[in-house]
Each structure stands twice: as structure tokens, then as C-alpha cells.
PDB file of C-alpha atoms and ligand atoms in Angstrom:
ATOM      1  CA  MET F  26      77.317 139.266-153.982  1.00 86.00           C
ATOM      2  CA  LYS F  27      74.983 136.822-155.667  1.00 87.00           C
ATOM      3  CA  SER F  28      77.297 135.799-158.526  1.00 93.00           C
ATOM      4  CA  LEU F  29      81.084 135.689-158.526  1.00 97.00           C
ATOM      5  CA  VAL F  30      81.495 135.203-162.283  1.00 96.00           C
ATOM      6  CA  ARG F  31      84.095 137.538-163.844  1.00 95.00           C
ATOM      7  CA  LYS F  32      84.607 139.269-160.475  1.00 97.00           C
ATOM      8  CA  THR F  33      88.070 139.669-158.912  1.00 98.00           C
ATOM      9  CA  ALA F  34      89.251 138.190-155.607  1.00 98.00           C
ATOM     10  CA  VAL F  35      92.428 138.959-153.667  1.00 98.00           C
ATOM     11  CA  VAL F  36      93.608 136.235-151.278  1.00 98.00           C
ATOM     12  CA  THR F  37      96.503 136.663-148.838  1.00 98.00           C
ATOM     13  CA  GLY F  38      98.301 133.564-147.612  1.00 98.00           C
ATOM     14  CA  ALA F  39      97.249 132.001-150.933  1.00 98.00           C
ATOM     15  CA  GLY F  40     100.322 129.771-151.165  1.00 98.00           C
ATOM     16  CA  SER F  41      99.040 127.094-148.814  1.00 98.00           C
ATOM     17  CA  GLY F  42      96.133 125.611-146.887  1.00 98.00           C
ATOM     18  CA  ILE F  43      92.919 127.615-146.589  1.00 98.00           C
ATOM     19  CA  GLY F  44      94.184 130.473-148.789  1.00 98.00           C
ATOM     20  CA  ARG F  45      95.092 128.087-151.601  1.00 98.00           C
ATOM     21  CA  ALA F  46      91.744 126.314-151.295  1.00 98.00           C
ATOM     22  CA  MET F  47      89.847 129.633-151.439  1.00 98.00           C
ATOM     23  CA  ALA F  48      91.854 130.692-154.502  1.00 98.00           C
ATOM     24  CA  LEU F  49      91.019 127.440-156.312  1.00 98.00           C
ATOM     25  CA  ARG F  50      87.348 127.627-155.293  1.00 98.00           C
ATOM     26  CA  PHE F  51      87.032 131.248-156.448  1.00 98.00           C
ATOM     27  CA  ALA F  52      88.627 130.266-159.762  1.00 98.00           C
ATOM     28  CA  SER F  53      86.069 127.479-160.164  1.00 97.00           C
ATOM     29  CA  GLU F  54      83.346 130.123-159.674  1.00 97.00           C
ATOM     30  CA  GLY F  55      84.742 132.026-162.690  1.00 96.00           C
ATOM     31  CA  MET F  56      86.605 134.714-160.724  1.00 97.00           C
ATOM     32  CA  ASN F  57      89.944 136.326-161.523  1.00 97.00           C
ATOM     33  CA  VAL F  58      92.234 135.562-158.603  1.00 98.00           C
ATOM     34  CA  VAL F  59      95.088 137.631-157.184  1.00 98.00           C
ATOM     35  CA  LEU F  60      97.382 135.535-155.015  1.00 98.00           C
ATOM     36  CA  ALA F  61      99.522 137.119-152.302  1.00 98.00           C
ATOM     37  CA  ASP F  62     102.082 135.384-150.074  1.00 98.00           C
ATOM     38  CA  VAL F  63     105.641 135.645-148.726  1.00 98.00           C
ATOM     39  CA  ASP F  64     106.426 132.161-150.038  1.00 98.00           C
ATOM     40  CA  LEU F  65     107.328 132.774-153.675  1.00 97.00           C
ATOM     41  CA  ALA F  66     107.723 129.109-154.649  1.00 98.00           C
ATOM     42  CA  ALA F  67     104.295 128.276-153.225  1.00 98.00           C
ATOM     43  CA  LEU F  68     102.781 131.289-155.006  1.00 98.00           C
ATOM     44  CA  LYS F  69     104.138 130.041-158.327  1.00 97.00           C
ATOM     45  CA  THR F  70     102.717 126.565-157.783  1.00 98.00           C
ATOM     46  CA  VAL F  71      99.250 127.851-156.830  1.00 98.00           C
ATOM     47  CA  GLN F  72      99.256 130.332-159.729  1.00 97.00           C
ATOM     48  CA  GLY F  73      99.827 127.354-162.046  1.00 97.00           C
ATOM     49  CA  GLU F  74      96.974 125.425-160.421  1.00 97.00           C
ATOM     50  CA  VAL F  75      94.565 128.373-160.697  1.00 97.00           C
ATOM     51  CA  ALA F  76      95.559 129.070-164.295  1.00 95.00           C
ATOM     52  CA  ALA F  77      95.124 125.372-165.166  1.00 95.00           C
ATOM     53  CA  SER F  78      91.482 125.694-164.157  1.00 93.00           C
ATOM     54  CA  GLY F  79      91.053 128.357-166.864  1.00 94.00           C
ATOM     55  CA  ALA F  80      90.895 131.367-164.529  1.00 96.00           C
ATOM     56  CA  ARG F  81      93.046 134.483-164.803  1.00 96.00           C
ATOM     57  CA  ALA F  82      95.613 134.478-161.985  1.00 97.00           C
ATOM     58  CA  LEU F  83      98.107 137.085-160.827  1.00 97.00           C
ATOM     59  CA  SER F  84     100.753 136.494-158.133  1.00 98.00           C
ATOM     60  CA  VAL F  85     102.036 139.363-156.038  1.00 98.00           C
ATOM     61  CA  PRO F  86     104.817 138.657-153.512  1.00 98.00           C
ATOM     62  CA  THR F  87     103.475 140.291-150.351  1.00 98.00           C
ATOM     63  CA  ASP F  88     104.398 140.499-146.696  1.00 98.00           C
ATOM     64  CA  VAL F  89     101.039 141.444-145.203  1.00 98.00           C
ATOM     65  CA  SER F  90     102.662 142.961-142.126  1.00 98.00           C
ATOM     66  CA  GLN F  91     104.034 145.738-144.363  1.00 98.00           C
ATOM     67  CA  ARG F  92     101.467 148.338-145.381  1.00 98.00           C
ATOM     68  CA  THR F  93     103.510 149.293-148.468  1.00 98.00           C
ATOM     69  CA  ASP F  94     103.294 145.655-149.660  1.00 98.00           C
ATOM     70  CA  ILE F  95      99.496 145.735-149.349  1.00 98.00           C
ATOM     71  CA  GLU F  96      99.391 149.054-151.210  1.00 98.00           C
ATOM     72  CA  ASN F  97     101.466 147.434-153.948  1.00 98.00           C
ATOM     73  CA  LEU F  98      99.038 144.472-153.941  1.00 98.00           C
ATOM     74  CA  ARG F  99      96.137 146.895-154.448  1.00 98.00           C
ATOM     75  CA  ASP F 100      97.950 148.745-157.250  1.00 98.00           C
ATOM     76  CA  ARG F 101      98.944 145.556-159.086  1.00 98.00           C
ATOM     77  CA  THR F 102      95.379 144.237-158.770  1.00 98.00           C
ATOM     78  CA  LEU F 103      93.853 147.406-160.209  1.00 98.00           C
ATOM     79  CA  GLU F 104      96.412 147.477-163.051  1.00 97.00           C
ATOM     80  CA  ALA F 105      95.556 143.910-164.042  1.00 97.00           C
ATOM     81  CA  PHE F 106      91.790 143.959-163.513  1.00 96.00           C
ATOM     82  CA  SER F 107      89.143 146.647-163.706  1.00 85.00           C
ATOM     83  CA  GLY F 108      88.331 146.558-159.996  1.00 94.00           C
ATOM     84  CA  VAL F 109      88.345 144.310-156.976  1.00 98.00           C
ATOM     85  CA  ASP F 110      85.260 142.675-155.516  1.00 98.00           C
ATOM     86  CA  LEU F 111      86.431 140.355-152.754  1.00 98.00           C
ATOM     87  CA  VAL F 112      89.394 140.591-150.378  1.00 98.00           C
ATOM     88  CA  CYS F 113      90.316 137.705-148.074  1.00 99.00           C
ATOM     89  CA  ASN F 114      92.734 138.808-145.350  1.00 99.00           C
ATOM     90  CA  ASN F 115      93.817 135.280-144.553  1.00 98.00           C
ATOM     91  CA  ALA F 116      97.629 135.037-144.153  1.00 98.00           C
ATOM     92  CA  GLY F 117      98.577 133.829-140.705  1.00 98.00           C
ATOM     93  CA  VAL F 118     101.386 132.452-138.549  1.00 97.00           C
ATOM     94  CA  ASP F 119     101.323 130.823-135.153  1.00 92.00           C
ATOM     95  CA  SER F 120     104.075 130.795-132.542  1.00 87.00           C
ATOM     96  CA  GLY F 121     103.927 130.421-128.830  1.00 73.00           C
ATOM     97  CA  GLY F 122     105.283 128.599-125.835  1.00 78.00           C
ATOM     98  CA  PRO F 123     105.038 129.241-122.103  1.00 84.00           C
ATOM     99  CA  PHE F 124     103.720 132.805-121.789  1.00 88.00           C
ATOM    100  CA  ALA F 125     106.654 134.130-119.764  1.00 88.00           C
ATOM    101  CA  ASP F 126     109.167 132.868-122.362  1.00 87.00           C
ATOM    102  CA  ILE F 127     107.677 134.448-125.486  1.00 90.00           C
ATOM    103  CA  PRO F 128     110.176 137.025-126.814  1.00 92.00           C
ATOM    104  CA  GLU F 129     108.878 140.484-127.669  1.00 94.00           C
ATOM    105  CA  SER F 130     109.943 140.033-131.294  1.00 95.00           C
ATOM    106  CA  THR F 131     107.767 136.916-131.548  1.00 94.00           C
ATOM    107  CA  TRP F 132     104.785 138.932-130.280  1.00 96.00           C
ATOM    108  CA  GLU F 133     105.574 141.598-132.876  1.00 97.00           C
ATOM    109  CA  TRP F 134     105.922 139.046-135.693  1.00 97.00           C
ATOM    110  CA  VAL F 135     102.643 137.245-134.944  1.00 97.00           C
ATOM    111  CA  LEU F 136     100.668 140.450-134.322  1.00 98.00           C
ATOM    112  CA  GLY F 137     102.293 141.967-137.442  1.00 98.00           C
ATOM    113  CA  VAL F 138     101.072 139.178-139.716  1.00 98.00           C
ATOM    114  CA  ASP F 139      97.845 138.057-138.037  1.00 98.00           C
ATOM    115  CA  LEU F 140      96.481 141.408-136.867  1.00 98.00           C
ATOM    116  CA  TRP F 141      98.247 144.195-138.762  1.00 98.00           C
ATOM    117  CA  GLY F 142      97.982 142.154-141.966  1.00 98.00           C
ATOM    118  CA  VAL F 143      94.198 142.263-141.568  1.00 99.00           C
ATOM    119  CA  ILE F 144      94.151 145.940-140.557  1.00 98.00           C
ATOM    120  CA  HIS F 145      96.281 146.873-143.589  1.00 98.00           C
ATOM    121  CA  GLY F 146      94.078 144.776-145.883  1.00 98.00           C
ATOM    122  CA  CYS F 147      90.901 146.477-144.634  1.00 98.00           C
ATOM    123  CA  GLN F 148      92.349 149.982-144.645  1.00 98.00           C
ATOM    124  CA  VAL F 149      93.896 149.749-148.094  1.00 98.00           C
ATOM    125  CA  PHE F 150      91.024 148.012-149.931  1.00 98.00           C
ATOM    126  CA  LEU F 151      87.990 149.527-148.175  1.00 98.00           C
ATOM    127  CA  PRO F 152      88.322 152.930-149.908  1.00 98.00           C
ATOM    128  CA  ILE F 153      88.107 151.126-153.283  1.00 98.00           C
ATOM    129  CA  PHE F 154      84.931 149.364-152.186  1.00 98.00           C
ATOM    130  CA  LEU F 155      83.467 152.680-150.967  1.00 98.00           C
ATOM    131  CA  GLU F 156      84.307 154.307-154.297  1.00 97.00           C
ATOM    132  CA  GLN F 157      82.913 151.405-156.364  1.00 96.00           C
ATOM    133  CA  GLY F 158      79.852 151.130-154.133  1.00 96.00           C
ATOM    134  CA  HIS F 159      80.292 147.409-153.554  1.00 97.00           C
ATOM    135  CA  GLY F 160      82.703 144.743-152.315  1.00 98.00           C
ATOM    136  CA  HIS F 161      83.138 142.042-149.683  1.00 98.00           C
ATOM    137  CA  ILE F 162      85.866 141.495-147.059  1.00 98.00           C
ATOM    138  CA  VAL F 163      86.549 138.138-145.394  1.00 98.00           C
ATOM    139  CA  ASN F 164      88.899 138.288-142.396  1.00 98.00           C
ATOM    140  CA  THR F 165      90.351 135.068-141.018  1.00 98.00           C
ATOM    141  CA  SER F 166      90.135 134.760-137.229  1.00 98.00           C
ATOM    142  CA  SER F 167      90.273 131.412-135.398  1.00 95.00           C
ATOM    143  CA  VAL F 168      88.540 129.385-132.735  1.00 91.00           C
ATOM    144  CA  ALA F 169      91.622 130.462-130.726  1.00 90.00           C
ATOM    145  CA  ALA F 170      89.796 133.813-130.381  1.00 92.00           C
ATOM    146  CA  LEU F 171      87.196 132.017-128.259  1.00 88.00           C
ATOM    147  CA  THR F 172      89.295 129.660-126.180  1.00 84.00           C
ATOM    148  CA  GLY F 173      92.644 129.211-124.484  1.00 77.00           C
ATOM    149  CA  MET F 174      95.121 126.464-125.233  1.00 72.00           C
ATOM    150  CA  PRO F 175      97.973 125.925-122.763  1.00 69.00           C
ATOM    151  CA  LEU F 176     101.550 126.614-123.952  1.00 64.00           C
ATOM    152  CA  SER F 177     100.280 127.159-127.428  1.00 68.00           C
ATOM    153  CA  ALA F 178      99.901 130.641-128.703  1.00 84.00           C
ATOM    154  CA  ALA F 179      99.071 133.714-126.640  1.00 92.00           C
ATOM    155  CA  PRO F 180     100.143 136.131-129.434  1.00 95.00           C
ATOM    156  CA  TYR F 181      98.055 134.132-131.896  1.00 94.00           C
ATOM    157  CA  ALA F 182      94.984 134.167-129.626  1.00 94.00           C
ATOM    158  CA  ALA F 183      95.412 137.902-129.023  1.00 96.00           C
ATOM    159  CA  ALA F 184      95.630 138.646-132.750  1.00 97.00           C
ATOM    160  CA  LYS F 185      92.691 136.418-133.666  1.00 96.00           C
ATOM    161  CA  SER F 186      90.484 137.941-130.920  1.00 96.00           C
ATOM    162  CA  ALA F 187      91.316 141.388-132.250  1.00 98.00           C
ATOM    163  CA  VAL F 188      90.466 140.287-135.804  1.00 98.00           C
ATOM    164  CA  LEU F 189      87.080 139.062-134.588  1.00 97.00           C
ATOM    165  CA  GLY F 190      86.476 142.383-132.790  1.00 97.00           C
ATOM    166  CA  LEU F 191      87.493 144.644-135.658  1.00 98.00           C
ATOM    167  CA  SER F 192      85.451 142.550-138.105  1.00 98.00           C
ATOM    168  CA  MET F 193      82.314 142.834-135.924  1.00 97.00           C
ATOM    169  CA  ASN F 194      82.868 146.567-135.763  1.00 98.00           C
ATOM    170  CA  LEU F 195      83.430 146.942-139.515  1.00 98.00           C
ATOM    171  CA  ARG F 196      80.379 144.808-140.276  1.00 98.00           C
ATOM    172  CA  ALA F 197      78.191 146.973-138.012  1.00 97.00           C
ATOM    173  CA  GLU F 198      79.529 150.162-139.595  1.00 98.00           C
ATOM    174  CA  MET F 199      78.948 148.895-143.141  1.00 97.00           C
ATOM    175  CA  GLU F 200      75.425 147.716-142.303  1.00 97.00           C
ATOM    176  CA  ALA F 201      74.646 151.203-141.014  1.00 97.00           C
ATOM    177  CA  THR F 202      76.393 153.238-143.694  1.00 97.00           C
ATOM    178  CA  ASN F 203      77.160 151.118-146.788  1.00 97.00           C
ATOM    179  CA  PRO F 204      75.075 147.939-146.727  1.00 97.00           C
ATOM    180  CA  GLN F 205      76.242 146.962-150.211  1.00 97.00           C
ATOM    181  CA  ILE F 206      79.693 146.267-148.707  1.00 98.00           C
ATOM    182  CA  GLY F 207      79.778 142.884-146.990  1.00 98.00           C
ATOM    183  CA  VAL F 208      82.037 141.753-144.163  1.00 98.00           C
ATOM    184  CA  SER F 209      82.508 138.157-142.984  1.00 98.00           C
ATOM    185  CA  VAL F 210      84.734 136.639-140.361  1.00 98.00           C
ATOM    186  CA  LEU F 211      86.096 133.153-140.903  1.00 98.00           C
ATOM    187  CA  ILE F 212      86.504 131.259-137.616  1.00 97.00           C
ATOM    188  CA  PRO F 213      88.163 127.944-138.445  1.00 96.00           C
ATOM    189  CA  GLY F 214      88.461 125.109-135.982  1.00 93.00           C
ATOM    190  CA  PRO F 215      91.011 122.401-136.851  1.00 93.00           C
ATOM    191  CA  VAL F 216      91.761 122.380-140.598  1.00 97.00           C
ATOM    192  CA  ARG F 217      94.340 120.143-142.313  1.00 97.00           C
ATOM    193  CA  THR F 218      96.934 122.693-143.496  1.00 97.00           C
ATOM    194  CA  ASN F 219     100.577 123.605-143.010  1.00 95.00           C
ATOM    195  CA  MET F 220      99.765 125.841-140.003  1.00 93.00           C
ATOM    196  CA  PRO F 221     101.641 123.527-137.551  1.00 90.00           C
ATOM    197  CA  THR F 222     104.860 124.338-139.456  1.00 91.00           C
ATOM    198  CA  SER F 223     104.314 128.085-139.631  1.00 90.00           C
ATOM    199  CA  GLU F 224     107.694 128.522-137.910  1.00 90.00           C
ATOM    200  CA  ARG F 225     108.970 128.098-141.509  1.00 94.00           C
ATOM    201  CA  ASN F 226     107.830 131.688-142.108  1.00 93.00           C
ATOM    202  CA  ARG F 227     109.677 133.134-139.083  1.00 93.00           C
ATOM    203  CA  PRO F 228     111.976 135.948-140.342  1.00 94.00           C
ATOM    204  CA  ALA F 229     115.664 135.472-139.456  1.00 92.00           C
ATOM    205  CA  ASP F 230     115.695 138.513-137.134  1.00 93.00           C
ATOM    206  CA  VAL F 231     112.765 137.335-134.983  1.00 92.00           C
ATOM    207  CA  ASP F 232     113.880 135.563-131.784  1.00 87.00           C
ATOM    208  CA  ALA F 233     112.366 132.116-131.250  1.00 83.00           C
ATOM    209  CA  PRO F 234     111.007 131.151-127.823  1.00 80.00           C
ATOM    210  CA  ALA F 235     113.494 129.146-125.729  1.00 81.00           C
ATOM    211  CA  PRO F 236     113.334 125.417-126.468  1.00 80.00           C
ATOM    212  CA  SER F 237     110.725 123.677-124.307  1.00 79.00           C
ATOM    213  CA  THR F 238     109.992 119.969-124.362  1.00 81.00           C
ATOM    214  CA  MET F 239     106.410 120.557-123.331  1.00 77.00           C
ATOM    215  CA  ARG F 240     105.942 123.130-126.092  1.00 78.00           C
ATOM    216  CA  GLU F 241     107.365 120.703-128.644  1.00 83.00           C
ATOM    217  CA  GLU F 242     105.001 117.997-127.410  1.00 83.00           C
ATOM    218  CA  VAL F 243     102.007 120.314-127.686  1.00 81.00           C
ATOM    219  CA  GLN F 244     103.079 121.394-131.187  1.00 83.00           C
ATOM    220  CA  SER F 245     103.540 117.822-132.289  1.00 87.00           C
ATOM    221  CA  PHE F 246     100.130 116.954-130.806  1.00 85.00           C
ATOM    222  CA  VAL F 247      98.510 119.830-132.744  1.00 86.00           C
ATOM    223  CA  GLY F 248     100.189 118.685-135.981  1.00 90.00           C
ATOM    224  CA  GLN F 249      98.938 115.132-135.547  1.00 92.00           C
ATOM    225  CA  TYR F 250      95.496 116.376-134.479  1.00 88.00           C
ATOM    226  CA  LEU F 251      95.063 118.518-137.610  1.00 91.00           C
ATOM    227  CA  GLU F 252      96.306 115.687-139.809  1.00 93.00           C
ATOM    228  CA  LYS F 253      93.878 113.199-138.269  1.00 92.00           C
ATOM    229  CA  GLU F 254      90.861 115.311-137.305  1.00 91.00           C
ATOM    230  CA  GLY F 255      91.272 118.437-139.432  1.00 95.00           C
ATOM    231  CA  MET F 256      88.691 119.488-141.972  1.00 97.00           C
ATOM    232  CA  ASP F 257      89.732 119.524-145.611  1.00 98.00           C
ATOM    233  CA  PRO F 258      90.511 123.144-146.624  1.00 98.00           C
ATOM    234  CA  SER F 259      88.259 122.795-149.692  1.00 98.00           C
ATOM    235  CA  GLU F 260      85.271 122.448-147.332  1.00 98.00           C
ATOM    236  CA  VAL F 261      86.255 125.715-145.656  1.00 98.00           C
ATOM    237  CA  ALA F 262      86.449 127.392-149.082  1.00 98.00           C
ATOM    238  CA  ASP F 263      82.919 126.144-149.888  1.00 98.00           C
ATOM    239  CA  MET F 264      81.642 127.736-146.669  1.00 98.00           C
ATOM    240  CA  VAL F 265      83.357 131.037-147.492  1.00 98.00           C
ATOM    241  CA  VAL F 266      81.762 131.138-150.944  1.00 98.00           C
ATOM    242  CA  GLY F 267      78.363 130.478-149.359  1.00 98.00           C
ATOM    243  CA  ALA F 268      78.869 133.302-146.854  1.00 98.00           C
ATOM    244  CA  VAL F 269      79.969 135.779-149.541  1.00 98.00           C
ATOM    245  CA  LYS F 270      77.015 134.939-151.790  1.00 98.00           C
ATOM    246  CA  GLY F 271      74.575 135.048-148.863  1.00 97.00           C
ATOM    247  CA  ASN F 272      76.294 138.033-147.172  1.00 97.00           C
ATOM    248  CA  ARG F 273      76.609 136.187-143.870  1.00 97.00           C
ATOM    249  CA  PHE F 274      78.967 137.417-141.159  1.00 98.00           C
ATOM    250  CA  TYR F 275      80.051 134.336-139.232  1.00 97.00           C
ATOM    251  CA  VAL F 276      81.753 131.470-141.059  1.00 97.00           C
ATOM    252  CA  MET F 277      82.356 128.899-138.310  1.00 95.00           C
ATOM    253  CA  THR F 278      83.794 125.678-139.660  1.00 95.00           C
ATOM    254  CA  HIS F 279      83.108 123.737-136.454  1.00 89.00           C
ATOM    255  CA  LEU F 280      79.921 125.382-135.264  1.00 84.00           C
ATOM    256  CA  GLN F 281      79.066 122.963-132.474  1.00 81.00           C
ATOM    257  CA  ASP F 282      82.580 123.005-131.047  1.00 78.00           C
ATOM    258  CA  ALA F 283      82.739 126.801-131.309  1.00 76.00           C
ATOM    259  CA  LEU F 284      79.417 127.189-129.503  1.00 78.00           C
ATOM    260  CA  SER F 285      80.438 124.867-126.664  1.00 76.00           C
ATOM    261  CA  THR F 286      83.813 126.666-126.546  1.00 73.00           C
ATOM    262  CA  MET F 287      81.957 129.916-125.872  1.00 72.00           C
ATOM    263  CA  THR F 288      80.208 128.377-122.852  1.00 73.00           C
ATOM    264  CA  ASP F 289      82.973 126.059-121.517  1.00 70.00           C
ATOM    265  CA  ASN F 290      85.946 128.190-122.663  1.00 67.00           C
ATOM    266  CA  LYS F 291      87.508 124.990-124.050  1.00 70.00           C
ATOM    267  CA  SER F 292      87.487 123.522-127.554  1.00 70.00           C
ATOM    268  CA  ARG F 293      87.913 119.788-128.061  1.00 73.00           C
ATOM    269  CA  MET F 294      91.513 120.373-129.167  1.00 72.00           C
ATOM    270  CA  SER F 295      92.302 122.423-126.062  1.00 71.00           C
ATOM    271  CA  GLN F 296      90.702 119.807-123.774  1.00 74.00           C
ATOM    272  CA  ASP F 297      92.883 117.153-125.391  1.00 73.00           C
ATOM    273  CA  SER F 298      96.005 119.288-125.023  1.00 71.00           C
ATOM    274  CA  VAL F 299      95.268 119.849-121.314  1.00 70.00           C
ATOM    275  CA  ALA F 300      94.985 116.065-120.963  1.00 73.00           C
ATOM    276  CA  LEU F 301      98.362 115.667-122.727  1.00 70.00           C
ATOM    277  CA  ILE F 302     100.040 118.086-120.296  1.00 70.00           C
ATOM    278  CA  GLU F 303      98.443 116.453-117.265  1.00 75.00           C
ATOM    279  CA  SER F 304      99.490 112.939-118.362  1.00 73.00           C
TER     280      SER F 304
HETATM  281  N1  NAD M  30      94.596 125.309-140.032  1.00 80.72           N
HETATM  282  C1  NAD M  30      93.863 125.568-138.976  1.00 80.72           C
HETATM  283  O1  NAD M  30      93.480 124.646-138.220  1.00 80.72           O
HETATM  284  C2  NAD M  30      93.449 126.978-138.669  1.00 80.72           C
HETATM  285  C3  NAD M  30      92.577 127.186-137.585  1.00 80.72           C
HETATM  286  C4  NAD M  30      92.175 128.478-137.288  1.00 80.72           C
HETATM  287  C5  NAD M  30      92.626 129.554-138.058  1.00 80.72           C
HETATM  288  N2  NAD M  30      93.472 129.332-139.110  1.00 80.72           N
HETATM  289  C6  NAD M  30      93.907 130.497-139.891  1.00 80.72           C
HETATM  290  O2  NAD M  30      93.744 130.255-141.266  1.00 80.72           O
HETATM  291  C7  NAD M  30      94.641 131.102-141.988  1.00 80.72           C
HETATM  292  C8  NAD M  30      95.339 130.298-143.057  1.00 80.72           C
HETATM  293  O3  NAD M  30      96.239 129.386-142.415  1.00 80.72           O
HETATM  294  P1  NAD M  30      96.421 127.873-142.886  1.00 80.72           P
HETATM  295  O4  NAD M  30      95.859 127.014-141.840  1.00 80.72           O
HETATM  296  O5  NAD M  30      95.970 127.721-144.282  1.00 80.72           O
HETATM  297  O6  NAD M  30      98.010 127.730-142.743  1.00 80.72           O
HETATM  298  P2  NAD M  30      99.151 127.569-143.860  1.00 80.72           P
HETATM  299  O7  NAD M  30     100.436 127.651-143.114  1.00 80.72           O
HETATM  300  O8  NAD M  30      98.881 126.348-144.652  1.00 80.72           O
HETATM  301  O9  NAD M  30      98.979 128.865-144.767  1.00 80.72           O
HETATM  302  C9  NAD M  30      99.340 130.155-144.308  1.00 80.72           C
HETATM  303  C10 NAD M  30      99.943 130.949-145.477  1.00 80.72           C
HETATM  304  O10 NAD M  30     100.254 132.286-145.002  1.00 80.72           O
HETATM  305  C11 NAD M  30     101.514 132.639-145.585  1.00 80.72           C
HETATM  306  N3  NAD M  30     102.168 133.709-144.828  1.00 80.72           N
HETATM  307  C12 NAD M  30     102.856 133.607-143.650  1.00 80.72           C
HETATM  308  N4  NAD M  30     103.352 134.800-143.309  1.00 80.72           N
HETATM  309  C13 NAD M  30     102.965 135.688-144.251  1.00 80.72           C
HETATM  310  C14 NAD M  30     103.168 137.069-144.433  1.00 80.72           C
HETATM  311  N5  NAD M  30     103.888 137.809-143.574  1.00 80.72           N
HETATM  312  N6  NAD M  30     102.622 137.669-145.529  1.00 80.72           N
HETATM  313  C15 NAD M  30     101.929 136.931-146.439  1.00 80.72           C
HETATM  314  N7  NAD M  30     101.722 135.613-146.327  1.00 80.72           N
HETATM  315  C16 NAD M  30     102.225 134.996-145.232  1.00 80.72           C
HETATM  316  C17 NAD M  30     102.310 131.343-145.589  1.00 80.72           C
HETATM  317  O11 NAD M  30     103.412 131.394-146.482  1.00 80.72           O
HETATM  318  C18 NAD M  30     101.237 130.341-146.001  1.00 80.72           C
HETATM  319  O12 NAD M  30     101.186 130.207-147.408  1.00 80.72           O
HETATM  320  C19 NAD M  30      95.575 131.716-140.956  1.00 80.72           C
HETATM  321  O13 NAD M  30      95.167 133.045-140.661  1.00 80.72           O
HETATM  322  C20 NAD M  30      95.370 130.825-139.742  1.00 80.72           C
HETATM  323  O14 NAD M  30      95.655 131.498-138.561  1.00 80.72           O
HETATM  324  C21 NAD M  30      93.892 128.075-139.425  1.00 80.72           C
END
């Protein structure tokens, strides 16, 4: 998609972090932006920010783990705008702990948001792209798909690996059958967002892992690490815009680290967290 002007983007997880930054960046490109999130207060704030930049913004309260919510998101988008050109399946949560202590409902919550949210987004919006004859999907994976981090997030890593796999598959299928439909996968390394507090999104009926001092230390380390070393989300949004315009598949925010992760099976953050546990 060479130009984004007057096109329409849907962004899930738009209330914070990378989703918010993508929404603002798309608005600055002249796009209409549809914002989806479970956090209604955050949605309202970001809608105000997008509208202040002169773009048309629509907020749709959405739990991406629910297919009916994504169908509603599609319907509201098509009612408000003439079509949809770009869908960013970005909403995510992270919860973990020692593997043996992770409750089944935590697995279901994280896989529901991080994996099923992406599956629903692709399944519900792809038919529109096929009908229109164009469109672009950006799925958010993570460097966690390429590495392991002790005590951190096995459900998260599982979901993000699956997102990478399904995105590679969808990209290959579109290249072979509908090359005017683009697919990209965003693989962020550390980015300064509210991800370390994603427990705030845990539904009341989802059991939390048992308290663990080591888990709390690792979580606190990750929070400080992102604050100190994390990339600004606006830089990630710039990379996404570049990938959509250039129809590139991989959007790796920390390319060098991701490449060494693939060979060493350890990112810088995971090496540092191993050191923390060993100390
Ligand atoms: N920040 C990082 O270092 C990093 C690294 C790798 C991958 N990611 C991925 O980037 C994406 C964006 O995360 P972020 O870092 O901006 O974190 P964030 O917590 O700042 O934003 C995540 C947003 O998703 C929303 N959300 C949570 N559950 C939802 C649900 N069920 N339905 C709809 N929205 C929901 C939250 O309300 C929040 O607004 C996530 O998929 C995350 O896994 C982030």
C-alpha cells in the first residue's frame, strides 16, 4: 500500500503502548483510525488524541478473545467508513510464573487474547480484503517467540510463536493466491509500554499464579528494563508504516538482538534475567 491517505486502519490494543503509537502514526499519515480495546477509559483518551490530530477516529470496546466482539468491530468499521485497508491485531497480555504453577485459566486467558485475538482478527477481516481485492494485516508477535525467559511467560511465548507461524503461513498463501493482500508480522524486542502491568487486564474469573518471590523479582526486573532500555513505541509505529508501505513481512524492532537470539536462543533481556536468578 504505497499511500495511506484517506485509508482506514483498525488497531486492537489501541488504548496503550504500541497500539496507541500506531493509531497516532496512522492518523498523522491521513488515515481514519478505528480503535479497539477492553480498557474503555484508555480508548476515550486515545480517541481524543487521534481526533486532535485532525483524523477521523472511532472507538469500539472490544475483547479480542471473543469472536463476536471482533465481528462487531468489523461491522462498526464498515458502517462508519467505506471499507477497511489495514488491520493490526496487536492487543496482548503477559502472565507467567514457574511453569508448573501456571493455572489452566491463565493459559486460556493469555492464549485467548494473544493467539485467538489474532486468529479472530484474521478470520473476520480477511474475507473483506478478498472481496475488496486489497488490504494489509499486521500481526503482533514478540521476540519471546524466538527465545525463552525463565519464570516469565510460557503461555505468552506459546501464543507469540503461534502468531509468527500463522502469519508466515498467511503471507505465503496470499503471495501465491492474492498478492495484493499484504501480511506483516511485528516482532518487538523491549519497548517502553505498559506491558509489565498487563495483570491489570486479568478478568476477575481467571486464577492468578501462586505468589512467587522470584516471579515478582523477574517481573520487576522486566519493568525496570523496559523503562530504561525499551524503545519508544513511536519508533515501532514508524517501522510498521514502513513495512506496510513497502509490503515487507518481518518488522523486527531489535534486529541484531533477534538474529543473535535465533542462534544463541537467548535475547539480551533473557540473559540478564538468568543472571538475576543466579545471583
Ligand atoms: N512492550 C514490549 O516490550 C513488547 C515486546 C514484544 C511484544 N509486545 C506486544 O506488543 C503488543 C502491544 O503491547 P504493549 O507493549 O503496547 O502493551 P500495553 O499493555 O501498553 O498495551 C496492550 C493493550 O492491549 C489491551 N488489551 C488487553 N487485553 C485485551 C483484550 N482482551 N482485548 C482488547 N484489548 C486488550 C490493553 O488494555 C492495552 O491497551 C502486545 O501484543 C505485546 O505482546 C510488546
